[in-house]
Amino acid sequence: MFPWLALGHIIPFLNLSNELAKKGHKISFLLPKNAQIKLQNLNLYPNLITFHTLKIPHVHGLPYGAETTADVPRSLESLLATAMDELYDEIKSFLQNLKPHFVFFDFAHWVTEIALEIGGIKTICYKLASPATSAISLIRSPEKSVFMASTAAEKVRPPPDSIHSKLQIVMFPWLAFGHLIPFLSLSNELAKKGHRISFLLPKNAEIKLQNFNLYPNLITFHTLKIPHIHGLPYGAETTADVPRSLETLLATAMDELYDEIKSFLRNLKPHFVFFDFAHWVPEIATEIGGIKTLCYKIVCPATSAYSLVRSPKKSVFIASTAAEKVRPPPGYPSTTVVLHEHEAKLLEFLFQEYGKGVTIYERLSKGVTLCDAIALKTCREIEGTFGDYIATQFKKPVLYTGPVLPDSEKGPLEEHGLSNWLEKFEPGSVVFCAFGSQLILEKKQFQELVLGLELTGLPFLLVVKPPEGTKSVEEALPEGFKERVQEKGLILDCWVPQLKILTHKSVGCFVSHCGYGSMWESLALCDCQLVLLPSANDQTLSARLMEQDLKVGVEVKKDENGWFSKESLCKAVKCVMDKDSQFGCLVKENHRKWKEVLSSPGFMNNYIDSFIQNLHELLVK
């Protein structure tokens, strides 16, 4: 450590040294004799932090014995800097003998020159001032005469492409509301900071999402006309318009937008394009030039780490055993956030055709391989190990947006009589169960689900689509079920304001399918006990993260065919809702701790600010 000869610099360098020494690292700290005496008591790890005394040379005009800025008026600090520069040979000899891994410095600009000459020493310029100061002051190179002759307005104008400059970003998410909405949520956060967004989406989606655009002066919706593909229903624009079996045709339709997207980007020339399923976007950006691409992953990072860091041929994968299929890739950072052997079939989706001549695996892996950076909808505190693994495996910068949680949710609870219905029950007594907008259960599983909720003896609210082969939820109910639950159970098959329900005082338990958006809402914004009932690959890994790593919920046990029973669902709910349950108390306390972290003032905002700073840094690479 070689700070400038001012206590306002020496003390912060010593504070950092204490933190590093706390982790067991050795520090050699260079400072004058008088400063050493004054700061001796601030050295908390004298066995690891060694003070090395510098004899400050006398320079004509400098008071005798002057060693720091505390010893001289501001007008003589220039002479003190000259004295420091005369330590060049002494510092060079010291570093030559010690050969440290790093030298931290600030004002001694010649340290880097010494390190290069010696070799094998890295230098870090440790900035104590606000980064904005460096950004506005140092990212310019005027001649002194030019600067002095310029106007006041010219002198204080931020440099081009500084952190203050505003970005032009294009958002092009997959044609599913489960993707469109998270992309729009991030757009709102970026627009809040003054950046301009061009959001590409189909006409019907534009109409539905209009009210979720909080900054229409900065977020511009650009309508995409989805081409008609043979076999695709006329007017189909999103996954909400087609069954799962026809999504591959929708992907083909999206791919046929290639020329339209290329023309749009060529005309707009944005700084960035954010995409997910349109793996050909980086190819267009490279051809046009000057556009950076970000693959924005809105699923659990463990899913990308587990699924995409492998490159088996389809024939090899299909022929492999269940144990081989679910074996994590080399270096995967967890032994608990994994799939079990009987869940091997969950990975088979990777090799399904998703668009003409391309599998899901090829589509997703090509996107992360060719993009300039990968953005994750998460925070380091919870999923940083998976982000680091992805960065290492794909050799790409990984940026964190934070969870990007909603501030509020539109839609009154009065609809469907929800408010009055919930108010009838004791605080924390209602079980709320929701399965997202796309999941459709088989009839047998649907019946086990409703019977399991009945078995708990607790009031419940279930939001679910009609099961396979049925036209309505009511026709799929077990015989006599409706009469038995009467006012104690309410089942809906429509959209509801999930977050408002989760935060209602009567709701005490959330049975979730572990969609990534629901995972974050339940973890950060509500106090409910969590029961995890995943169905897809990414949902299953999210559930393992919450149960095994964070220990904030309990997963419903399934058999080797992936089926859950009414008894296993009831057991999981009782486990977390029983006030005498030791495990229930544990997950409640862990949930409370994580909610406190995630909802702490400035937590989310700091992630967005850092993300924007990372974007600016990408522009100059």
Coordinates of C-alpha atoms in Angstrom, one line a residue:
M1 CA 0.0 0.0 0.0
F2 CA 1.5 3.3 -1.1
P3 CA -1.0 6.2 -0.5
W4 CA -0.6 9.9 -1.0
L5 CA 1.0 11.6 2.0
A6 CA -2.3 12.8 3.5
L7 CA -4.1 11.3 6.4
G8 CA -7.3 11.6 4.3
H9 CA -5.7 9.0 1.9
I10 CA -3.6 7.0 4.4
I11 CA -6.5 6.2 6.7
P12 CA -8.8 4.8 3.9
F13 CA -5.9 2.7 2.6
L14 CA -5.4 1.4 6.1
N15 CA -9.1 0.6 6.5
L16 CA -8.9 -1.5 3.3
S17 CA -5.7 -3.1 4.6
N18 CA -7.6 -4.2 7.7
E19 CA -10.4 -5.8 5.7
L20 CA -7.9 -7.7 3.5
A21 CA -5.8 -8.8 6.6
K22 CA -9.0 -10.0 8.2
K23 CA -9.1 -12.5 5.3
G24 CA -5.5 -13.6 6.0
H25 CA -3.6 -11.5 3.4
K26 CA -0.3 -9.8 4.2
I27 CA 0.1 -6.1 3.7
S28 CA 3.3 -3.9 3.5
F29 CA 2.2 -0.4 4.2
L30 CA 4.5 2.5 3.2
L31 CA 4.1 5.7 5.2
P32 CA 6.1 8.5 7.0
K33 CA 7.3 8.1 10.5
N34 CA 4.9 10.6 12.1
A35 CA 1.9 9.1 10.3
Q36 CA 3.0 5.7 11.5
I37 CA 3.0 6.8 15.1
K38 CA -0.5 8.4 14.8
L39 CA -2.0 5.4 13.1
Q40 CA -0.4 2.6 15.1
N41 CA -3.7 2.0 17.0
L42 CA -5.7 1.8 13.8
N43 CA -3.7 -1.2 12.6
L44 CA -6.0 -4.0 13.7
Y45 CA -3.8 -6.8 12.4
P46 CA -0.1 -5.9 13.2
N47 CA 0.8 -9.6 12.6
L48 CA -0.3 -9.2 9.0
I49 CA 0.0 -5.4 8.3
T50 CA 3.6 -4.3 8.5
F51 CA 4.3 -0.5 8.5
H52 CA 7.5 0.4 6.5
T53 CA 8.8 3.8 7.3
L54 CA 9.5 6.3 4.5
K55 CA 12.0 9.1 5.1
I56 CA 10.6 12.0 3.2
P57 CA 13.4 13.9 1.3
H58 CA 13.8 17.6 2.0
V59 CA 12.8 19.8 -0.9
H60 CA 13.9 23.5 -1.0
G61 CA 10.9 25.6 0.3
L62 CA 9.4 22.7 2.2
P63 CA 9.4 23.1 6.1
Y64 CA 11.9 20.8 7.8
G65 CA 10.2 17.7 9.1
A66 CA 7.2 18.1 6.9
E67 CA 5.9 14.6 6.0
T68 CA 2.2 14.9 5.2
T69 CA -0.3 17.6 4.0
A70 CA -1.1 18.2 7.7
D71 CA 2.4 19.8 8.1
V72 CA 2.1 22.3 5.2
P73 CA -0.4 24.9 3.8
R74 CA -2.2 24.0 0.6
S75 CA 0.1 26.3 -1.4
L76 CA 3.1 24.0 -0.5
E77 CA 1.5 20.6 -1.3
S78 CA 3.2 20.8 -4.7
L79 CA 6.5 20.6 -2.9
L80 CA 5.4 17.6 -0.9
A81 CA 4.4 15.9 -4.1
T82 CA 7.9 16.6 -5.5
A83 CA 9.4 15.0 -2.3
M84 CA 7.2 11.9 -2.8
D85 CA 8.4 11.6 -6.4
E86 CA 12.0 11.7 -5.2
L87 CA 11.2 8.4 -3.4
Y88 CA 11.2 6.7 -6.9
D89 CA 14.5 4.8 -6.4
E90 CA 13.7 3.8 -2.8
I91 CA 10.3 2.4 -3.8
K92 CA 11.8 0.6 -6.8
S93 CA 14.4 -1.1 -4.6
F94 CA 11.7 -2.1 -2.0
L95 CA 9.5 -3.6 -4.7
Q96 CA 12.4 -5.4 -6.4
N97 CA 13.3 -7.1 -3.1
L98 CA 9.7 -7.9 -1.9
K99 CA 8.2 -8.9 -5.3
P100 CA 4.5 -8.5 -4.1
H101 CA 1.5 -9.6 -6.0
F102 CA 0.0 -6.1 -6.0
V103 CA 0.8 -2.5 -5.3
F104 CA -2.1 -0.1 -4.5
F105 CA -1.4 3.5 -5.2
D106 CA -3.1 6.8 -6.0
F107 CA -0.9 9.8 -6.6
A108 CA 2.4 8.1 -7.3
H109 CA 1.7 7.7 -11.0
W110 CA 5.2 6.3 -11.7
V111 CA 4.5 3.1 -9.7
T112 CA 3.1 1.4 -12.8
E113 CA 6.3 2.1 -14.7
I114 CA 8.4 0.5 -11.9
A115 CA 6.1 -2.6 -11.8
L116 CA 6.4 -3.1 -15.5
E117 CA 10.2 -2.9 -15.4
I118 CA 10.4 -5.4 -12.5
G119 CA 7.7 -7.7 -14.0
G120 CA 5.2 -9.9 -12.2
I121 CA 3.6 -7.1 -10.1
K122 CA 0.1 -5.9 -10.8
T123 CA -0.8 -2.3 -9.9
I124 CA -4.2 -1.0 -8.7
C125 CA -5.0 2.7 -8.7
Y126 CA -7.3 3.0 -5.6
K127 CA -9.7 5.9 -6.0
L128 CA -11.1 7.3 -2.8
A129 CA -13.1 10.1 -4.4
S130 CA -16.6 9.7 -5.9
P131 CA -16.3 7.8 -9.2
A132 CA -18.3 10.7 -10.8
T133 CA -15.3 12.9 -10.0
S134 CA -12.9 10.7 -12.0
A135 CA -15.5 10.3 -14.8
I136 CA -16.1 14.0 -15.3
S137 CA -12.5 15.1 -14.6
L138 CA -10.2 12.5 -16.1
I139 CA -12.0 11.3 -19.2
R140 CA -10.8 14.4 -21.2
S141 CA -7.4 15.4 -22.6
P142 CA -7.4 19.2 -23.3
E143 CA -4.2 21.2 -23.5
K144 CA -3.9 23.6 -20.6
S145 CA -4.2 26.6 -22.9
V146 CA -7.3 25.2 -24.6
F147 CA -8.9 24.5 -21.2
M148 CA -8.1 28.0 -19.8
A149 CA -9.5 29.7 -22.9
S150 CA -12.7 27.7 -22.9
T151 CA -16.0 29.0 -21.5
A152 CA -17.3 27.9 -18.0
A153 CA -20.0 25.8 -19.7
E154 CA -17.4 24.1 -21.9
K155 CA -15.2 23.4 -18.8
V156 CA -17.9 21.6 -16.9
R157 CA -19.5 19.8 -19.8
P158 CA -19.3 16.0 -19.1
P159 CA -17.1 14.1 -21.5
P160 CA -18.7 12.2 -24.4
D161 CA -20.0 8.7 -23.5
S162 CA -19.6 9.4 -19.8
I163 CA -21.7 7.8 -17.1
H164 CA -24.0 10.8 -17.5
S165 CA -24.7 10.2 -21.2
K166 CA -28.0 8.4 -22.0
L167 CA -28.2 5.1 -23.7
Q168 CA -30.4 4.0 -26.6
I169 CA -31.5 0.4 -26.0
V170 CA -33.6 -2.0 -28.1
M171 CA -35.6 -4.7 -26.3
F172 CA -36.5 -7.8 -28.3
P173 CA -37.9 -10.5 -26.0
W174 CA -39.4 -13.9 -26.9
L175 CA -43.1 -13.8 -27.8
A176 CA -44.4 -14.9 -24.4
F177 CA -45.8 -12.7 -21.7
G178 CA -43.5 -14.5 -19.2
H179 CA -40.7 -12.9 -21.2
L180 CA -42.3 -9.6 -22.4
I181 CA -43.2 -8.5 -18.9
P182 CA -39.7 -9.0 -17.3
F183 CA -38.1 -7.2 -20.3
L184 CA -40.6 -4.3 -19.8
S185 CA -40.0 -4.2 -16.0
L186 CA -36.2 -3.8 -16.7
S187 CA -37.1 -1.1 -19.4
N188 CA -39.0 0.8 -16.8
E189 CA -36.0 0.8 -14.4
L190 CA -33.7 2.0 -17.2
A191 CA -36.2 4.6 -18.3
K192 CA -36.5 5.8 -14.7
K193 CA -32.8 6.8 -15.1
G194 CA -33.4 8.6 -18.3
H195 CA -32.4 6.0 -20.9
R196 CA -34.4 5.5 -24.1
I197 CA -35.9 2.2 -24.9
S198 CA -37.3 0.9 -28.2
F199 CA -39.5 -2.1 -27.3
L200 CA -40.3 -4.6 -30.1
L201 CA -43.5 -6.6 -29.6
P202 CA -46.7 -7.8 -31.4
K203 CA -49.8 -5.6 -31.7
N204 CA -52.0 -7.6 -29.2
A205 CA -49.2 -7.7 -26.6
E206 CA -48.7 -4.0 -27.0
I207 CA -52.4 -3.4 -26.2
K208 CA -52.3 -5.6 -23.1
L209 CA -49.0 -4.1 -21.8
Q210 CA -49.7 -0.4 -22.5
N211 CA -50.6 0.3 -18.9
F212 CA -47.4 -1.3 -17.7
N213 CA -45.3 1.1 -19.6
L214 CA -44.6 3.6 -16.8
Y215 CA -42.4 6.0 -19.0
P216 CA -44.2 6.3 -22.4
N217 CA -42.1 9.4 -23.2
L218 CA -38.9 7.2 -23.0
I219 CA -40.2 3.7 -23.8
T220 CA -41.5 3.5 -27.4
F221 CA -43.4 0.4 -28.4
H222 CA -42.6 -0.7 -32.0
T223 CA -45.2 -3.1 -33.5
L224 CA -44.0 -6.4 -35.0
K225 CA -46.3 -8.0 -37.6
I226 CA -45.8 -11.7 -36.9
P227 CA -45.6 -13.6 -40.2
H228 CA -48.1 -16.4 -40.8
I229 CA -46.6 -19.9 -40.8
H230 CA -48.5 -22.9 -42.2
G231 CA -50.1 -24.6 -39.2
L232 CA -50.0 -21.6 -36.9
P233 CA -53.5 -20.2 -36.1
Y234 CA -54.3 -17.0 -37.9
G235 CA -53.7 -14.0 -35.7
A236 CA -51.4 -16.0 -33.3
E237 CA -48.8 -13.6 -31.9
T238 CA -47.6 -15.0 -28.5
T239 CA -47.5 -18.3 -26.7
A240 CA -50.8 -17.4 -25.1
D241 CA -52.4 -17.9 -28.5
V242 CA -51.1 -21.4 -29.2
P243 CA -50.8 -24.8 -27.4
R244 CA -47.3 -25.8 -26.3
S245 CA -47.1 -28.2 -29.3
L246 CA -47.3 -25.2 -31.8
E247 CA -44.7 -23.0 -30.1
T248 CA -42.1 -24.2 -32.5
L249 CA -44.1 -22.6 -35.3
L250 CA -44.2 -19.4 -33.4
A251 CA -40.4 -19.5 -33.1
T252 CA -40.2 -20.1 -36.9
A253 CA -42.4 -17.0 -37.3
M254 CA -40.1 -15.0 -35.1
D255 CA -37.0 -16.1 -37.0
E256 CA -38.7 -14.8 -40.2
L257 CA -38.5 -11.3 -38.7
Y258 CA -34.7 -11.4 -39.4
D259 CA -34.7 -8.9 -42.2
E260 CA -37.2 -6.6 -40.5
I261 CA -35.1 -6.5 -37.3
K262 CA -31.9 -5.9 -39.3
S263 CA -33.5 -3.0 -41.1
F264 CA -34.8 -1.5 -37.9
L265 CA -31.4 -1.8 -36.1
R266 CA -29.5 -0.4 -39.2
N267 CA -31.8 2.7 -39.1
L268 CA -31.8 3.2 -35.3
K269 CA -28.2 2.3 -34.6
P270 CA -28.8 1.8 -30.8
H271 CA -26.0 1.3 -28.3
F272 CA -27.5 -2.1 -27.2
V273 CA -29.9 -4.8 -28.1
F274 CA -31.3 -7.0 -25.3
F275 CA -32.6 -10.4 -26.5
D276 CA -33.2 -14.0 -25.3
F277 CA -34.5 -16.5 -27.9
A278 CA -33.6 -14.6 -31.1
H279 CA -30.1 -16.1 -31.3
W280 CA -29.4 -14.4 -34.6
V281 CA -29.4 -10.9 -33.1
P282 CA -25.6 -10.8 -32.4
E283 CA -25.0 -11.8 -36.1
I284 CA -27.0 -8.8 -37.3
A285 CA -25.3 -6.4 -34.7
T286 CA -21.8 -7.6 -35.8
E287 CA -22.7 -7.0 -39.5
I288 CA -24.0 -3.5 -38.8
G289 CA -21.2 -2.6 -36.4
G290 CA -21.2 -0.4 -33.3
I291 CA -24.1 -2.3 -31.6
K292 CA -23.5 -4.4 -28.4
T293 CA -25.8 -7.3 -27.7
L294 CA -26.9 -8.6 -24.3
C295 CA -28.5 -12.0 -23.8
Y296 CA -30.9 -11.3 -20.9
K297 CA -31.7 -14.5 -18.9
I298 CA -34.9 -14.3 -17.0
V299 CA -34.7 -17.8 -15.5
C300 CA -32.8 -19.1 -12.6
P301 CA -29.0 -18.9 -13.5
A302 CA -28.6 -22.5 -12.2
T303 CA -30.8 -23.5 -15.2
S304 CA -28.4 -21.9 -17.7
A305 CA -25.4 -23.3 -15.8
Y306 CA -26.8 -26.8 -15.6
S307 CA -28.4 -27.0 -19.1
L308 CA -26.2 -25.0 -21.5
V309 CA -22.7 -25.8 -20.3
R310 CA -22.7 -29.1 -22.1
S311 CA -22.7 -29.9 -25.8
P312 CA -23.9 -33.4 -26.4
K313 CA -25.4 -34.5 -29.7
K314 CA -29.1 -35.3 -29.5
S315 CA -28.4 -39.0 -30.3
V316 CA -25.8 -39.3 -27.5
F317 CA -28.1 -37.6 -25.0
I318 CA -31.1 -39.7 -25.8
A319 CA -29.0 -42.9 -25.6
S320 CA -27.5 -42.0 -22.2
T321 CA -28.7 -43.2 -18.8
A322 CA -30.9 -41.1 -16.5
A323 CA -27.9 -40.7 -14.2
E324 CA -25.7 -39.5 -17.1
K325 CA -28.4 -37.1 -18.3
V326 CA -28.7 -35.3 -14.9
R327 CA -25.0 -35.3 -14.1
P328 CA -24.0 -31.6 -13.7
P329 CA -21.3 -30.3 -16.1
P330 CA -17.7 -30.2 -14.8
G331 CA -17.1 -27.5 -12.2
Y332 CA -20.8 -26.9 -11.6
P333 CA -20.9 -24.9 -8.3
S334 CA -23.5 -26.8 -6.3
T335 CA -24.2 -30.3 -5.1
T336 CA -27.8 -29.5 -4.0
V337 CA -29.3 -27.3 -6.7
V338 CA -29.4 -30.3 -9.1
L339 CA -31.9 -32.6 -10.8
H340 CA -32.6 -36.1 -9.5
E341 CA -32.4 -39.2 -11.8
H342 CA -36.2 -39.5 -12.1
E343 CA -36.2 -35.9 -13.4
A344 CA -34.0 -36.7 -16.4
K345 CA -36.9 -36.2 -18.8
L346 CA -37.0 -32.5 -17.8
L347 CA -33.8 -32.0 -19.8
E348 CA -35.2 -33.6 -22.9
F349 CA -36.9 -30.3 -23.9
L350 CA -33.4 -29.0 -24.8
F351 CA -33.4 -31.2 -27.9
Q352 CA -36.9 -30.4 -29.1
E353 CA -37.1 -28.5 -32.3
Y354 CA -38.0 -24.9 -31.5
G355 CA -38.2 -23.1 -34.9
K356 CA -37.3 -24.6 -38.3
G357 CA -34.1 -26.6 -38.1
V358 CA -33.0 -25.4 -34.6
T359 CA -33.4 -27.0 -31.2
I360 CA -34.0 -25.1 -27.9
Y361 CA -30.4 -26.0 -26.9
E362 CA -28.9 -24.6 -30.1
R363 CA -31.0 -21.5 -29.9
L364 CA -30.1 -20.7 -26.3
S365 CA -26.4 -21.8 -26.4
K366 CA -25.7 -19.8 -29.6
G367 CA -27.3 -16.7 -28.0
V368 CA -25.0 -16.8 -25.0
T369 CA -21.9 -17.7 -27.1
L370 CA -22.2 -14.9 -29.6
C371 CA -23.5 -12.0 -27.4
D372 CA -21.2 -9.4 -26.0
A373 CA -22.4 -10.0 -22.4
I374 CA -24.9 -12.0 -20.4
A375 CA -27.4 -10.2 -18.1
L376 CA -29.0 -12.1 -15.2
K377 CA -32.2 -11.1 -13.5
T378 CA -30.8 -11.8 -10.0
C379 CA -28.4 -10.6 -7.4
R380 CA -25.0 -11.8 -6.4
E381 CA -26.0 -12.3 -2.8
I382 CA -28.2 -15.2 -3.8
E383 CA -27.0 -16.6 -7.1
G384 CA -23.5 -15.2 -7.6
T385 CA -21.8 -18.6 -7.6
F386 CA -23.8 -19.6 -10.7
G387 CA -23.2 -16.2 -12.4
D388 CA -19.4 -16.7 -11.8
Y389 CA -19.6 -20.2 -13.3
I390 CA -21.5 -18.9 -16.4
A391 CA -18.9 -16.1 -16.9
T392 CA -16.0 -18.6 -16.7
Q393 CA -17.6 -21.2 -19.0
F394 CA -18.7 -18.8 -21.7
K395 CA -15.9 -16.3 -21.2
K396 CA -18.3 -13.5 -21.2
P397 CA -19.0 -10.6 -18.8
V398 CA -22.0 -11.4 -16.6
L399 CA -24.0 -8.4 -15.5
Y400 CA -26.6 -8.4 -12.7
T401 CA -29.8 -6.3 -13.0
G402 CA -31.0 -7.3 -9.5
P403 CA -34.4 -9.1 -9.2
V404 CA -36.2 -6.1 -10.8
L405 CA -39.2 -6.3 -8.6
P406 CA -42.5 -4.5 -9.2
D407 CA -43.3 -1.4 -7.1
S408 CA -47.0 -2.2 -7.1
E409 CA -49.6 -4.1 -9.0
K410 CA -52.7 -2.9 -10.9
G411 CA -56.0 -4.7 -10.5
P412 CA -58.4 -4.4 -7.6
L413 CA -58.9 -7.3 -5.2
E414 CA -62.7 -6.5 -5.3
E415 CA -62.9 -8.4 -8.6
H416 CA -64.3 -11.9 -8.2
G417 CA -65.2 -10.9 -4.6
L418 CA -61.6 -11.6 -3.5
S419 CA -61.3 -8.8 -1.0
N420 CA -64.5 -9.8 0.9
W421 CA -63.6 -13.5 0.6
L422 CA -60.1 -13.1 2.1
E423 CA -61.4 -10.8 4.9
K424 CA -63.5 -13.6 6.3
F425 CA -60.5 -15.5 7.5
E426 CA -58.0 -15.2 10.4
P427 CA -54.7 -13.4 9.6
G428 CA -52.1 -15.8 8.2
S429 CA -54.6 -18.7 7.8
V430 CA -55.3 -18.8 4.0
V431 CA -53.3 -21.0 1.6
F432 CA -52.8 -19.3 -1.8
C433 CA -51.9 -21.6 -4.7
A434 CA -51.0 -20.3 -8.2
F435 CA -49.5 -22.0 -11.2
G436 CA -48.7 -19.2 -13.6
S437 CA -50.2 -18.3 -17.0
Q438 CA -48.9 -21.3 -19.0
L439 CA -48.9 -24.4 -16.9
I440 CA -51.8 -26.9 -17.6
L441 CA -52.0 -29.9 -15.3
E442 CA -53.2 -33.3 -16.2
K443 CA -56.6 -34.0 -14.8
K444 CA -55.3 -36.6 -12.3
Q445 CA -52.7 -34.2 -10.9
F446 CA -55.3 -31.4 -10.8
Q447 CA -57.5 -33.6 -8.6
E448 CA -54.7 -34.5 -6.3
L449 CA -53.9 -30.8 -6.0
V450 CA -57.4 -29.8 -4.9
L451 CA -57.8 -32.8 -2.6
G452 CA -54.5 -32.0 -1.0
L453 CA -55.6 -28.5 -0.3
E454 CA -58.8 -29.8 1.2
L455 CA -56.9 -32.2 3.3
T456 CA -55.0 -29.4 5.0
G457 CA -58.2 -28.2 6.7
L458 CA -57.2 -24.6 5.9
P459 CA -59.0 -22.1 3.8
F460 CA -57.5 -21.9 0.3
L461 CA -57.5 -19.9 -2.9
L462 CA -56.4 -21.7 -6.0
V463 CA -55.7 -20.0 -9.3
V464 CA -55.2 -22.6 -12.1
K465 CA -56.1 -23.2 -15.7
P466 CA -58.6 -26.0 -16.6
P467 CA -56.7 -29.3 -16.8
E468 CA -55.9 -31.1 -20.0
G469 CA -58.9 -32.4 -21.9
T470 CA -61.4 -30.2 -20.0
K471 CA -63.2 -27.0 -20.8
S472 CA -63.5 -25.7 -17.3
V473 CA -62.1 -26.1 -13.8
E474 CA -65.5 -27.0 -12.4
E475 CA -66.0 -30.1 -14.6
A476 CA -62.7 -31.5 -13.5
L477 CA -63.4 -31.3 -9.8
P478 CA -63.7 -34.6 -7.8
E479 CA -67.2 -35.7 -7.1
G480 CA -68.6 -33.9 -4.0
F481 CA -65.6 -31.6 -3.7
K482 CA -67.5 -28.4 -4.3
E483 CA -70.1 -29.2 -1.7
R484 CA -67.5 -30.2 0.9
V485 CA -65.3 -27.1 0.7
Q486 CA -68.2 -24.6 0.1
E487 CA -67.1 -21.2 1.5
K488 CA -63.7 -22.5 2.6
G489 CA -62.2 -23.0 -0.8
L490 CA -62.2 -20.6 -3.9
I491 CA -60.9 -21.8 -7.3
L492 CA -60.4 -19.3 -10.2
D493 CA -59.1 -19.9 -13.7
C494 CA -58.4 -16.2 -14.6
W495 CA -55.7 -13.6 -14.0
V496 CA -55.5 -12.2 -10.5
P497 CA -53.3 -9.6 -8.9
Q498 CA -50.9 -12.1 -7.4
L499 CA -48.7 -9.7 -5.4
K500 CA -51.7 -8.0 -3.8
I501 CA -53.0 -11.4 -2.7
L502 CA -49.6 -12.5 -1.4
T503 CA -49.4 -9.3 0.8
H504 CA -53.0 -9.6 2.1
K505 CA -53.0 -10.1 5.9
S506 CA -55.2 -13.3 5.7
V507 CA -52.7 -15.2 3.4
G508 CA -50.2 -17.2 5.4
C509 CA -48.9 -19.8 2.8
F510 CA -48.0 -19.6 -0.8
V511 CA -48.0 -22.9 -2.8
S512 CA -45.9 -21.9 -5.9
H513 CA -45.0 -23.5 -9.2
C514 CA -41.6 -21.7 -8.7
G515 CA -41.7 -19.6 -11.8
Y516 CA -38.8 -17.2 -11.5
G517 CA -41.0 -14.1 -11.2
S518 CA -43.1 -15.7 -8.5
M519 CA -39.9 -16.9 -6.7
W520 CA -38.7 -13.3 -6.3
E521 CA -42.0 -11.9 -5.4
S522 CA -42.5 -14.5 -2.6
L523 CA -39.0 -14.1 -1.4
A524 CA -38.7 -10.4 -1.3
L525 CA -42.1 -8.9 -1.0
C526 CA -44.3 -11.1 1.2
D527 CA -44.2 -12.8 4.6
C528 CA -46.0 -16.0 3.6
Q529 CA -44.6 -19.5 4.3
L530 CA -43.5 -21.1 1.0
V531 CA -44.4 -24.5 -0.4
L532 CA -42.6 -25.4 -3.6
L533 CA -44.3 -27.4 -6.4
P534 CA -42.3 -27.1 -9.6
S535 CA -43.0 -28.8 -12.9
A536 CA -40.4 -27.6 -15.4
N537 CA -36.6 -27.8 -15.5
D538 CA -36.0 -24.2 -14.5
Q539 CA -38.7 -24.2 -11.9
T540 CA -37.3 -27.4 -10.3
L541 CA -33.8 -25.8 -9.9
S542 CA -35.4 -22.7 -8.5
A543 CA -37.2 -24.9 -5.9
R544 CA -33.9 -26.6 -5.0
L545 CA -32.2 -23.3 -4.5
M546 CA -34.9 -22.1 -2.2
E547 CA -35.2 -25.3 -0.2
Q548 CA -31.6 -26.6 -0.1
D549 CA -29.5 -23.5 -0.3
L550 CA -31.6 -20.6 1.1
K551 CA -33.8 -22.9 3.3
V552 CA -36.8 -20.6 3.0
G553 CA -39.4 -23.2 1.9
V554 CA -40.3 -26.9 1.6
E555 CA -40.6 -28.8 -1.7
V556 CA -43.6 -31.1 -2.2
K557 CA -42.2 -34.7 -2.6
K558 CA -42.9 -36.6 -5.8
D559 CA -42.6 -40.2 -6.9
E560 CA -40.3 -41.5 -9.6
N561 CA -42.8 -40.6 -12.3
G562 CA -42.8 -37.0 -11.1
W563 CA -46.3 -37.2 -9.6
F564 CA -47.2 -35.7 -6.3
S565 CA -50.0 -37.0 -4.1
K566 CA -52.6 -35.2 -2.1
E567 CA -50.9 -36.5 1.1
S568 CA -47.5 -35.1 0.1
L569 CA -49.0 -31.7 -0.7
C570 CA -50.9 -31.7 2.6
K571 CA -47.7 -32.7 4.5
A572 CA -45.7 -29.9 3.0
V573 CA -48.3 -27.3 3.8
K574 CA -48.7 -28.6 7.4
C575 CA -44.9 -28.6 7.8
V576 CA -44.6 -24.9 7.3
M577 CA -48.0 -23.8 8.7
D578 CA -47.8 -25.8 12.0
K579 CA -46.7 -23.2 14.6
D580 CA -45.0 -26.0 16.6
S581 CA -43.0 -27.2 13.6
Q582 CA -39.3 -26.7 14.2
F583 CA -38.6 -26.7 10.4
G584 CA -41.5 -24.3 9.8
C585 CA -39.9 -21.9 12.3
L586 CA -36.5 -22.3 10.6
V587 CA -37.8 -21.5 7.1
K588 CA -39.9 -18.6 8.4
E589 CA -36.8 -17.0 10.1
N590 CA -34.6 -17.6 7.0
H591 CA -37.3 -16.0 4.8
R592 CA -37.5 -13.0 7.1
K593 CA -33.7 -12.5 6.9
W594 CA -33.6 -12.7 3.1
K595 CA -36.6 -10.4 2.8
E596 CA -34.8 -7.9 5.1
V597 CA -31.8 -7.9 2.8
L598 CA -33.7 -7.7 -0.5
S599 CA -36.1 -5.0 0.7
S600 CA -33.4 -2.9 2.4
P601 CA -33.3 0.8 1.3
G602 CA -31.4 1.3 -1.9
F603 CA -30.7 -2.4 -2.5
M604 CA -32.6 -2.7 -5.8
N605 CA -31.7 0.8 -7.0
N606 CA -28.0 0.1 -6.4
Y607 CA -28.1 -2.9 -8.7
I608 CA -29.7 -0.9 -11.5
D609 CA -27.1 1.9 -11.1
S610 CA -24.3 -0.7 -11.2
F611 CA -25.9 -2.4 -14.2
I612 CA -26.0 0.9 -16.1
Q613 CA -22.4 1.7 -15.2
N614 CA -21.5 -1.8 -16.5
L615 CA -23.3 -1.0 -19.8
H616 CA -21.2 2.2 -20.2
E617 CA -18.0 0.2 -19.6
L618 CA -19.0 -2.3 -22.3
L619 CA -19.3 0.5 -24.8
V620 CA -15.6 1.4 -24.5
K621 CA -14.4 -2.2 -24.7

